[in-house]
Amino acid sequence: MQIKLGHWFASIILMGALLLGGCTQLQDATEASQSPSATETSAPVIQANNPEMTNLPRLEGKATVVMVVKGSPITIEVDGTNAPITAGNFVDLVQRGVYDGLVFHRVVREPQPFVVQGGDPQGKDPNFRGQLGTGGFEDPATGKPRNIPLEIKPKGADTPVYSKTINQPPVLNHKRGAVAMARSQFPDSASSQFYFALTDLPFLDGSYAVFGNVTQGMDVVDKIQQGDRIESAKVTEGAENLKK
């Protein structure tokens, strides 16, 4: 029964992930099944050979980020060795203070543990009445949204594969405590939204970009409820590895 449920979740998520006005979100089964028209919208796509990729922040090595939720720390090891662009984007946003005050807008634990998702900049405004999960980071220097390419490094490969899903086992997988980027059905649509894996989610491997894992504070992640906020996020080690 668990195997069938896992395949069912995977099919719903991968076919039903939505794009709403620039959304970069991982949809749960209910919302995906109720929003068939959302896939009709479009978003800018960054191809792997696009020179715009060279302008994105990169993390050359590893960094440590400490995120505080309800007064308790969550320590994240961010892996720029195996996901340099995805990790660099996250560390850059942490340094900019983008995540401070943002809400966790999606928590899925039933019928089985799934993900805790946050990172929509619209959630910083407590008076925001729109649909959270539809926003991404806009670079103040350009006034344009920043989207990053899907970046997954297969085991045994020297470099990541960009802008497409893979069938090979990835170096960074969706084990419990993995931290990964949420996106729409467009591979190159991730921006600022991320999620914690509440359990092993192997059916997401090769389709979503994992860039780190929780090394301490998974008990804090397990207690996050929808509506809880990130009080702060700071780079405590490895900031010198970020290249802009």
Short mmCIF file of N, CA, C and O in Angstrom, two decimals, residues 91-226:
data_model
loop_
_atom_site.label_atom_id
_atom_site.label_comp_id
_atom_site.label_asym_id
_atom_site.label_seq_id
_atom_site.Cartn_x
_atom_site.Cartn_y
_atom_site.Cartn_z
N VAL A 91 22.13 30.70 -0.61
CA VAL A 91 23.00 31.43 0.30
C VAL A 91 22.93 32.94 0.03
O VAL A 91 22.91 33.75 0.95
N ASP A 92 22.86 33.31 -1.24
CA ASP A 92 22.75 34.73 -1.58
C ASP A 92 21.46 35.31 -1.02
O ASP A 92 21.45 36.42 -0.46
N LEU A 93 20.36 34.58 -1.14
CA LEU A 93 19.08 35.07 -0.61
C LEU A 93 19.10 35.16 0.91
O LEU A 93 18.53 36.09 1.49
N VAL A 94 19.77 34.21 1.54
CA VAL A 94 19.92 34.28 3.01
C VAL A 94 20.68 35.54 3.39
O VAL A 94 20.28 36.29 4.29
N GLN A 95 21.79 35.81 2.69
CA GLN A 95 22.60 36.99 3.01
C GLN A 95 21.84 38.29 2.76
O GLN A 95 22.06 39.29 3.45
N ARG A 96 20.93 38.29 1.81
CA ARG A 96 20.12 39.47 1.51
C ARG A 96 19.00 39.67 2.53
O ARG A 96 18.31 40.69 2.51
N GLY A 97 18.76 38.68 3.38
CA GLY A 97 17.67 38.77 4.35
C GLY A 97 16.31 38.45 3.77
O GLY A 97 15.28 38.75 4.39
N VAL A 98 16.29 37.83 2.59
CA VAL A 98 15.02 37.55 1.92
C VAL A 98 14.13 36.64 2.76
O VAL A 98 12.90 36.80 2.79
N TYR A 99 14.72 35.67 3.45
CA TYR A 99 13.91 34.69 4.16
C TYR A 99 13.45 35.16 5.55
O TYR A 99 12.53 34.56 6.12
N ASP A 100 14.05 36.20 6.06
CA ASP A 100 13.68 36.68 7.40
C ASP A 100 12.22 37.14 7.41
O ASP A 100 11.82 38.02 6.65
N GLY A 101 11.44 36.54 8.26
CA GLY A 101 10.03 36.92 8.40
C GLY A 101 9.07 36.21 7.48
O GLY A 101 7.86 36.41 7.58
N LEU A 102 9.59 35.34 6.59
CA LEU A 102 8.69 34.66 5.65
C LEU A 102 7.95 33.51 6.32
O LEU A 102 8.43 32.89 7.26
N VAL A 103 6.78 33.21 5.78
CA VAL A 103 5.90 32.21 6.35
C VAL A 103 6.09 30.86 5.65
O VAL A 103 6.45 30.80 4.48
N PHE A 104 5.88 29.78 6.40
CA PHE A 104 5.77 28.46 5.79
C PHE A 104 4.31 28.29 5.36
O PHE A 104 3.42 28.16 6.20
N HIS A 105 4.09 28.35 4.06
CA HIS A 105 2.71 28.39 3.56
C HIS A 105 2.15 27.01 3.24
O HIS A 105 0.96 26.87 2.98
N ARG A 106 2.99 25.99 3.24
CA ARG A 106 2.50 24.64 2.93
C ARG A 106 3.18 23.63 3.84
O ARG A 106 4.41 23.53 3.87
N VAL A 107 2.38 22.89 4.59
CA VAL A 107 2.88 21.80 5.43
C VAL A 107 2.00 20.59 5.15
O VAL A 107 0.78 20.63 5.37
N VAL A 108 2.60 19.53 4.64
CA VAL A 108 1.84 18.32 4.30
C VAL A 108 2.38 17.15 5.12
O VAL A 108 3.51 16.71 4.91
N ARG A 109 1.56 16.66 6.05
CA ARG A 109 1.94 15.51 6.87
C ARG A 109 0.95 14.36 6.74
O ARG A 109 1.22 13.26 7.23
N GLU A 110 -0.18 14.60 6.12
CA GLU A 110 -1.21 13.57 5.97
C GLU A 110 -1.53 13.38 4.49
O GLU A 110 -1.53 14.35 3.73
N PRO A 111 -1.77 12.17 4.01
CA PRO A 111 -1.90 10.92 4.79
C PRO A 111 -0.57 10.32 5.22
O PRO A 111 -0.56 9.32 5.95
N GLN A 112 0.54 10.92 4.79
CA GLN A 112 1.86 10.50 5.27
C GLN A 112 2.76 11.71 5.23
O GLN A 112 2.50 12.69 4.52
N PRO A 113 3.86 11.72 6.00
CA PRO A 113 4.77 12.88 5.99
C PRO A 113 5.27 13.18 4.60
O PRO A 113 5.63 12.27 3.85
N PHE A 114 5.31 14.48 4.24
CA PHE A 114 5.73 14.86 2.90
C PHE A 114 6.72 16.02 2.98
O PHE A 114 7.91 15.80 3.11
N VAL A 115 6.24 17.27 2.96
CA VAL A 115 7.16 18.41 2.97
C VAL A 115 6.65 19.56 3.82
O VAL A 115 5.46 19.68 4.10
N VAL A 116 7.60 20.41 4.22
CA VAL A 116 7.32 21.73 4.79
C VAL A 116 7.92 22.73 3.81
O VAL A 116 9.11 22.69 3.53
N GLN A 117 7.10 23.63 3.28
CA GLN A 117 7.53 24.53 2.20
C GLN A 117 7.34 25.99 2.58
O GLN A 117 6.34 26.38 3.16
N GLY A 118 8.34 26.80 2.24
CA GLY A 118 8.27 28.24 2.46
C GLY A 118 9.12 28.97 1.44
O GLY A 118 9.57 28.39 0.45
N GLY A 119 9.33 30.27 1.68
CA GLY A 119 10.21 31.04 0.81
C GLY A 119 9.52 31.94 -0.18
O GLY A 119 10.19 32.51 -1.05
N ASP A 120 8.21 32.13 -0.07
CA ASP A 120 7.51 33.07 -0.93
C ASP A 120 7.66 34.47 -0.34
O ASP A 120 7.16 34.74 0.75
N PRO A 121 8.37 35.40 -1.04
CA PRO A 121 8.59 36.74 -0.49
C PRO A 121 7.31 37.51 -0.16
O PRO A 121 7.34 38.42 0.66
N GLN A 122 6.20 37.14 -0.80
CA GLN A 122 4.94 37.82 -0.49
C GLN A 122 4.50 37.57 0.95
O GLN A 122 3.72 38.33 1.52
N GLY A 123 5.01 36.48 1.54
CA GLY A 123 4.61 36.12 2.89
C GLY A 123 5.19 37.00 3.96
O GLY A 123 4.82 36.86 5.13
N LYS A 124 6.09 37.91 3.60
CA LYS A 124 6.65 38.82 4.60
C LYS A 124 5.62 39.83 5.08
O LYS A 124 5.69 40.32 6.21
N ASP A 125 4.64 40.13 4.22
CA ASP A 125 3.59 41.09 4.55
C ASP A 125 2.46 40.38 5.29
O ASP A 125 1.76 39.56 4.69
N PRO A 126 2.27 40.63 6.58
CA PRO A 126 1.21 39.94 7.32
C PRO A 126 -0.18 40.26 6.82
O PRO A 126 -1.14 39.55 7.12
N ASN A 127 -0.30 41.34 6.04
CA ASN A 127 -1.61 41.73 5.51
C ASN A 127 -1.86 41.20 4.10
O ASN A 127 -2.89 41.51 3.50
N PHE A 128 -0.91 40.43 3.58
CA PHE A 128 -1.08 39.89 2.23
C PHE A 128 -2.26 38.93 2.20
O PHE A 128 -2.37 38.03 3.03
N ARG A 129 -3.16 39.15 1.25
CA ARG A 129 -4.38 38.34 1.18
C ARG A 129 -4.46 37.50 -0.10
O ARG A 129 -5.48 36.88 -0.37
N GLY A 130 -3.39 37.47 -0.86
CA GLY A 130 -3.39 36.66 -2.07
C GLY A 130 -3.02 35.22 -1.75
O GLY A 130 -3.00 34.78 -0.60
N GLN A 131 -2.71 34.45 -2.80
CA GLN A 131 -2.36 33.05 -2.64
C GLN A 131 -0.86 32.91 -2.44
O GLN A 131 -0.08 33.12 -3.35
N LEU A 132 -0.46 32.56 -1.23
CA LEU A 132 0.95 32.32 -1.00
C LEU A 132 1.38 31.07 -1.75
O LEU A 132 0.64 30.11 -1.88
N GLY A 133 2.62 31.09 -2.21
CA GLY A 133 3.10 30.02 -3.08
C GLY A 133 3.14 30.46 -4.52
O GLY A 133 3.47 29.68 -5.41
N THR A 134 2.82 31.74 -4.77
CA THR A 134 2.80 32.24 -6.15
C THR A 134 3.93 33.23 -6.41
O THR A 134 3.99 33.81 -7.48
N GLY A 135 4.81 33.44 -5.43
CA GLY A 135 5.83 34.48 -5.58
C GLY A 135 7.24 33.94 -5.63
O GLY A 135 7.52 32.81 -5.23
N GLY A 136 8.14 34.78 -6.14
CA GLY A 136 9.56 34.45 -6.19
C GLY A 136 10.37 35.72 -5.98
O GLY A 136 9.82 36.81 -5.87
N PHE A 137 11.69 35.56 -5.93
CA PHE A 137 12.58 36.68 -5.66
C PHE A 137 12.75 37.55 -6.90
O PHE A 137 12.97 37.06 -8.01
N GLU A 138 12.63 38.87 -6.70
CA GLU A 138 12.93 39.84 -7.75
C GLU A 138 14.21 40.56 -7.38
O GLU A 138 14.34 41.12 -6.28
N ASP A 139 15.18 40.54 -8.28
CA ASP A 139 16.47 41.17 -8.04
C ASP A 139 16.30 42.68 -8.07
O ASP A 139 15.92 43.24 -9.10
N PRO A 140 16.56 43.39 -6.97
CA PRO A 140 16.37 44.84 -6.97
C PRO A 140 17.31 45.56 -7.93
O PRO A 140 17.03 46.67 -8.36
N ALA A 141 18.42 44.92 -8.29
CA ALA A 141 19.37 45.54 -9.22
C ALA A 141 18.83 45.60 -10.64
O ALA A 141 19.15 46.51 -11.40
N THR A 142 17.99 44.62 -10.98
CA THR A 142 17.44 44.56 -12.34
C THR A 142 15.94 44.81 -12.39
O THR A 142 15.40 45.13 -13.45
N GLY A 143 15.27 44.65 -11.25
CA GLY A 143 13.82 44.78 -11.22
C GLY A 143 13.12 43.60 -11.86
O GLY A 143 11.93 43.65 -12.12
N LYS A 144 13.87 42.51 -12.10
CA LYS A 144 13.31 41.34 -12.78
C LYS A 144 13.37 40.13 -11.86
O LYS A 144 14.22 40.05 -10.97
N PRO A 145 12.46 39.16 -12.09
CA PRO A 145 12.52 37.92 -11.29
C PRO A 145 13.82 37.17 -11.56
O PRO A 145 14.35 37.21 -12.67
N ARG A 146 14.32 36.53 -10.52
CA ARG A 146 15.47 35.65 -10.70
C ARG A 146 14.99 34.20 -10.66
O ARG A 146 14.50 33.74 -9.65
N ASN A 147 15.13 33.53 -11.76
CA ASN A 147 14.85 32.10 -11.82
C ASN A 147 16.16 31.37 -12.06
O ASN A 147 17.05 31.88 -12.76
N ILE A 148 16.28 30.19 -11.49
CA ILE A 148 17.50 29.41 -11.66
C ILE A 148 17.18 28.10 -12.38
O ILE A 148 16.06 27.59 -12.31
N PRO A 149 18.16 27.55 -13.08
CA PRO A 149 17.91 26.30 -13.81
C PRO A 149 17.83 25.10 -12.89
O PRO A 149 18.45 25.09 -11.82
N LEU A 150 17.05 24.11 -13.30
CA LEU A 150 17.05 22.83 -12.61
C LEU A 150 18.47 22.26 -12.69
O LEU A 150 19.05 22.18 -13.77
N GLU A 151 19.02 21.89 -11.54
CA GLU A 151 20.43 21.49 -11.45
C GLU A 151 20.52 20.20 -10.63
O GLU A 151 20.30 20.22 -9.43
N ILE A 152 20.83 19.09 -11.28
CA ILE A 152 20.91 17.80 -10.60
C ILE A 152 22.17 17.06 -11.07
O ILE A 152 22.37 16.87 -12.27
N LYS A 153 22.99 16.66 -10.13
CA LYS A 153 24.23 15.96 -10.47
C LYS A 153 24.03 14.45 -10.30
O LYS A 153 23.79 13.97 -9.19
N PRO A 154 24.15 13.68 -11.39
CA PRO A 154 24.03 12.22 -11.27
C PRO A 154 25.24 11.63 -10.54
O PRO A 154 26.35 12.17 -10.62
N LYS A 155 25.03 10.53 -9.87
CA LYS A 155 26.15 9.84 -9.24
C LYS A 155 27.17 9.43 -10.29
O LYS A 155 26.80 8.92 -11.35
N GLY A 156 28.43 9.68 -10.01
CA GLY A 156 29.48 9.31 -10.94
C GLY A 156 29.81 10.37 -11.97
O GLY A 156 30.79 10.25 -12.70
N ALA A 157 29.00 11.44 -12.04
CA ALA A 157 29.23 12.50 -13.02
C ALA A 157 30.16 13.55 -12.44
O ALA A 157 30.25 13.74 -11.23
N ASP A 158 30.86 14.24 -13.33
CA ASP A 158 31.77 15.31 -12.90
C ASP A 158 31.04 16.62 -12.67
O ASP A 158 31.47 17.45 -11.86
N THR A 159 29.96 16.84 -13.42
CA THR A 159 29.22 18.10 -13.35
C THR A 159 27.73 17.82 -13.32
O THR A 159 27.27 16.75 -13.75
N PRO A 160 26.93 18.78 -12.83
CA PRO A 160 25.48 18.59 -12.82
C PRO A 160 24.89 18.63 -14.24
O PRO A 160 25.49 19.15 -15.18
N VAL A 161 23.69 18.08 -14.36
CA VAL A 161 22.87 18.21 -15.56
C VAL A 161 21.94 19.39 -15.33
O VAL A 161 21.38 19.55 -14.24
N TYR A 162 21.76 20.22 -16.35
CA TYR A 162 20.96 21.42 -16.21
C TYR A 162 19.71 21.38 -17.09
O TYR A 162 19.72 20.83 -18.19
N SER A 163 18.66 21.98 -16.56
CA SER A 163 17.44 22.30 -17.31
C SER A 163 16.62 21.09 -17.73
O SER A 163 15.73 21.20 -18.56
N LYS A 164 16.89 19.93 -17.16
CA LYS A 164 16.05 18.77 -17.46
C LYS A 164 16.14 17.76 -16.32
O LYS A 164 17.12 17.73 -15.56
N THR A 165 15.10 16.96 -16.21
CA THR A 165 15.09 15.91 -15.20
C THR A 165 15.99 14.77 -15.65
O THR A 165 16.33 14.66 -16.83
N ILE A 166 16.37 13.92 -14.70
CA ILE A 166 17.24 12.79 -15.02
C ILE A 166 16.64 11.51 -14.46
O ILE A 166 15.82 11.54 -13.55
N ASN A 167 17.05 10.39 -15.04
CA ASN A 167 16.60 9.08 -14.57
C ASN A 167 17.63 8.38 -13.70
O ASN A 167 17.33 7.40 -13.04
N GLN A 168 18.88 8.88 -13.71
CA GLN A 168 19.93 8.27 -12.91
C GLN A 168 19.79 8.69 -11.45
O GLN A 168 19.25 9.75 -11.14
N PRO A 169 20.32 7.89 -10.54
CA PRO A 169 20.33 8.30 -9.12
C PRO A 169 21.18 9.55 -8.94
O PRO A 169 22.30 9.62 -9.45
N PRO A 170 20.68 10.56 -8.25
CA PRO A 170 21.46 11.78 -8.03
C PRO A 170 22.40 11.66 -6.84
O PRO A 170 22.18 10.84 -5.95
N VAL A 171 23.42 12.51 -6.83
CA VAL A 171 24.32 12.56 -5.68
C VAL A 171 23.56 13.03 -4.44
O VAL A 171 23.69 12.45 -3.35
N LEU A 172 22.76 14.08 -4.61
CA LEU A 172 21.96 14.63 -3.50
C LEU A 172 20.53 14.13 -3.66
O LEU A 172 19.83 14.52 -4.60
N ASN A 173 20.11 13.27 -2.74
CA ASN A 173 18.77 12.68 -2.89
C ASN A 173 17.81 13.19 -1.83
O ASN A 173 18.18 13.89 -0.90
N HIS A 174 16.55 12.82 -2.01
CA HIS A 174 15.48 13.26 -1.12
C HIS A 174 15.37 12.34 0.09
O HIS A 174 14.37 11.67 0.31
N LYS A 175 16.41 12.33 0.92
CA LYS A 175 16.33 11.63 2.19
C LYS A 175 15.63 12.55 3.20
O LYS A 175 15.46 13.75 2.96
N ARG A 176 15.21 11.99 4.31
CA ARG A 176 14.60 12.80 5.37
C ARG A 176 15.58 13.90 5.76
O ARG A 176 16.76 13.65 6.03
N GLY A 177 15.11 15.14 5.81
CA GLY A 177 15.95 16.27 6.15
C GLY A 177 16.58 16.95 4.96
O GLY A 177 17.25 17.98 5.13
N ALA A 178 16.36 16.44 3.76
CA ALA A 178 16.87 17.10 2.57
C ALA A 178 16.21 18.46 2.40
O ALA A 178 15.04 18.65 2.76
N VAL A 179 16.96 19.41 1.85
CA VAL A 179 16.43 20.74 1.55
C VAL A 179 16.53 20.92 0.04
O VAL A 179 17.61 20.72 -0.54
N ALA A 180 15.43 21.25 -0.60
CA ALA A 180 15.38 21.30 -2.06
C ALA A 180 14.56 22.49 -2.53
O ALA A 180 13.81 23.09 -1.75
N MET A 181 14.72 22.82 -3.80
CA MET A 181 13.99 23.94 -4.39
C MET A 181 12.66 23.50 -4.96
O MET A 181 12.57 22.51 -5.70
N ALA A 182 11.62 24.24 -4.62
CA ALA A 182 10.31 24.04 -5.23
C ALA A 182 10.29 24.74 -6.58
O ALA A 182 11.01 25.72 -6.80
N ARG A 183 9.50 24.23 -7.50
CA ARG A 183 9.41 24.82 -8.84
C ARG A 183 8.06 24.45 -9.45
O ARG A 183 7.31 23.63 -8.91
N SER A 184 7.77 25.06 -10.59
CA SER A 184 6.57 24.71 -11.33
C SER A 184 6.88 23.55 -12.26
O SER A 184 7.94 22.91 -12.16
N GLN A 185 6.00 23.28 -13.22
CA GLN A 185 6.26 22.22 -14.18
C GLN A 185 7.37 22.57 -15.14
O GLN A 185 7.90 21.71 -15.84
N PHE A 186 7.76 23.85 -15.20
CA PHE A 186 8.88 24.27 -16.03
C PHE A 186 10.18 24.00 -15.28
O PHE A 186 10.35 24.49 -14.16
N PRO A 187 11.11 23.26 -15.84
CA PRO A 187 12.32 22.89 -15.09
C PRO A 187 13.10 24.08 -14.55
O PRO A 187 13.61 24.02 -13.43
N ASP A 188 13.17 25.17 -15.30
CA ASP A 188 14.00 26.31 -14.91
C ASP A 188 13.17 27.43 -14.29
O ASP A 188 13.31 28.60 -14.63
N SER A 189 12.32 27.08 -13.34
CA SER A 189 11.41 28.06 -12.75
C SER A 189 11.61 28.25 -11.26
O SER A 189 10.90 29.03 -10.64
N ALA A 190 12.58 27.56 -10.65
CA ALA A 190 12.82 27.75 -9.22
C ALA A 190 13.33 29.16 -8.97
O ALA A 190 14.01 29.75 -9.81
N SER A 191 13.02 29.71 -7.81
CA SER A 191 13.44 31.07 -7.48
C SER A 191 13.88 31.13 -6.02
O SER A 191 15.05 31.02 -5.72
N SER A 192 12.92 31.31 -5.11
CA SER A 192 13.26 31.42 -3.69
C SER A 192 12.56 30.38 -2.82
O SER A 192 12.98 30.16 -1.68
N GLN A 193 11.52 29.74 -3.34
CA GLN A 193 10.78 28.79 -2.52
C GLN A 193 11.54 27.48 -2.39
O GLN A 193 12.08 26.96 -3.36
N PHE A 194 11.56 26.96 -1.17
CA PHE A 194 12.29 25.73 -0.87
C PHE A 194 11.42 24.86 0.03
O PHE A 194 10.40 25.29 0.56
N TYR A 195 11.85 23.61 0.21
CA TYR A 195 11.10 22.73 1.11
C TYR A 195 12.04 21.79 1.84
O TYR A 195 13.14 21.47 1.38
N PHE A 196 11.59 21.38 3.03
CA PHE A 196 12.24 20.34 3.81
C PHE A 196 11.51 19.03 3.55
O PHE A 196 10.28 18.99 3.59
N ALA A 197 12.24 17.95 3.32
CA ALA A 197 11.63 16.62 3.19
C ALA A 197 11.40 16.05 4.58
O ALA A 197 12.35 15.92 5.37
N LEU A 198 10.15 15.70 4.88
CA LEU A 198 9.82 15.17 6.21
C LEU A 198 10.09 13.68 6.33
O LEU A 198 10.06 13.14 7.43
N THR A 199 10.31 13.03 5.21
CA THR A 199 10.65 11.61 5.20
C THR A 199 11.41 11.35 3.90
O THR A 199 11.57 12.25 3.08
N ASP A 200 11.90 10.14 3.71
CA ASP A 200 12.55 9.81 2.44
C ASP A 200 11.53 9.90 1.32
O ASP A 200 10.43 9.32 1.41
N LEU A 201 11.86 10.64 0.26
CA LEU A 201 10.95 10.84 -0.88
C LEU A 201 11.68 10.49 -2.17
O LEU A 201 11.93 11.34 -3.02
N PRO A 202 12.02 9.22 -2.36
CA PRO A 202 12.83 8.84 -3.53
C PRO A 202 12.16 9.10 -4.87
O PRO A 202 12.86 9.26 -5.88
N PHE A 203 10.82 9.18 -4.89
CA PHE A 203 10.14 9.41 -6.16
C PHE A 203 10.31 10.84 -6.66
O PHE A 203 9.94 11.15 -7.80
N LEU A 204 10.89 11.74 -5.84
CA LEU A 204 11.19 13.09 -6.30
C LEU A 204 12.63 13.21 -6.82
O LEU A 204 12.98 14.22 -7.43
N ASP A 205 13.44 12.19 -6.58
CA ASP A 205 14.83 12.24 -7.03
C ASP A 205 14.90 12.35 -8.55
O ASP A 205 14.19 11.65 -9.27
N GLY A 206 15.76 13.25 -9.01
CA GLY A 206 15.93 13.44 -10.44
C GLY A 206 14.96 14.43 -11.05
O GLY A 206 15.10 14.80 -12.21
N SER A 207 13.99 14.89 -10.25
CA SER A 207 12.99 15.83 -10.77
C SER A 207 13.03 17.19 -10.07
O SER A 207 12.60 18.18 -10.63
N TYR A 208 13.51 17.22 -8.84
CA TYR A 208 13.65 18.46 -8.08
C TYR A 208 15.06 18.54 -7.53
O TYR A 208 15.68 17.51 -7.22
N ALA A 209 15.58 19.75 -7.40
CA ALA A 209 16.98 19.96 -7.06
C ALA A 209 17.20 20.05 -5.56
O ALA A 209 16.84 21.05 -4.93
N VAL A 210 17.80 19.02 -5.00
CA VAL A 210 18.25 19.05 -3.61
C VAL A 210 19.57 19.82 -3.56
O VAL A 210 20.43 19.64 -4.42
N PHE A 211 19.73 20.68 -2.54
CA PHE A 211 20.97 21.45 -2.44
C PHE A 211 21.58 21.42 -1.04
O PHE A 211 22.59 22.06 -0.79
N GLY A 212 20.98 20.67 -0.13
CA GLY A 212 21.52 20.61 1.22
C GLY A 212 20.72 19.67 2.09
O GLY A 212 19.81 18.98 1.62
N ASN A 213 21.06 19.66 3.36
CA ASN A 213 20.31 18.83 4.30
C ASN A 213 20.41 19.40 5.70
O ASN A 213 21.34 20.15 6.04
N VAL A 214 19.43 19.05 6.52
CA VAL A 214 19.39 19.49 7.91
C VAL A 214 20.36 18.63 8.71
O VAL A 214 20.24 17.39 8.71
N THR A 215 21.31 19.24 9.37
CA THR A 215 22.27 18.50 10.20
C THR A 215 21.91 18.55 11.67
O THR A 215 22.29 17.67 12.42
N GLN A 216 21.20 19.58 12.08
CA GLN A 216 20.70 19.69 13.45
C GLN A 216 19.36 20.42 13.42
O GLN A 216 19.16 21.32 12.61
N GLY A 217 18.45 20.00 14.29
CA GLY A 217 17.17 20.70 14.39
C GLY A 217 16.06 20.09 13.58
O GLY A 217 15.04 20.75 13.35
N MET A 218 16.20 18.83 13.18
CA MET A 218 15.09 18.20 12.44
C MET A 218 13.85 18.08 13.32
O MET A 218 12.73 18.09 12.82
N ASP A 219 14.05 18.01 14.63
CA ASP A 219 12.91 17.99 15.54
C ASP A 219 12.13 19.30 15.47
O ASP A 219 10.91 19.32 15.66
N VAL A 220 12.84 20.40 15.17
CA VAL A 220 12.18 21.70 15.00
C VAL A 220 11.36 21.69 13.71
O VAL A 220 10.21 22.15 13.68
N VAL A 221 11.95 21.15 12.64
CA VAL A 221 11.22 21.05 11.36
C VAL A 221 9.95 20.24 11.54
O VAL A 221 8.89 20.58 11.01
N ASP A 222 10.05 19.14 12.30
CA ASP A 222 8.89 18.26 12.50
C ASP A 222 7.74 18.96 13.20
O ASP A 222 6.59 18.52 13.10
N LYS A 223 8.03 20.06 13.91
CA LYS A 223 6.98 20.77 14.65
C LYS A 223 6.44 21.99 13.92
O LYS A 223 5.52 22.64 14.40
N ILE A 224 7.01 22.32 12.75
CA ILE A 224 6.54 23.50 12.02
C ILE A 224 5.10 23.29 11.56
O ILE A 224 4.74 22.24 11.02
N GLN A 225 4.30 24.32 11.78
CA GLN A 225 2.91 24.31 11.33
C GLN A 225 2.72 25.36 10.24
O GLN A 225 3.48 26.34 10.16
N GLN A 226 1.72 25.15 9.41
CA GLN A 226 1.42 26.14 8.37
C GLN A 226 1.12 27.48 9.03
O GLN A 226 0.32 27.56 9.96
#
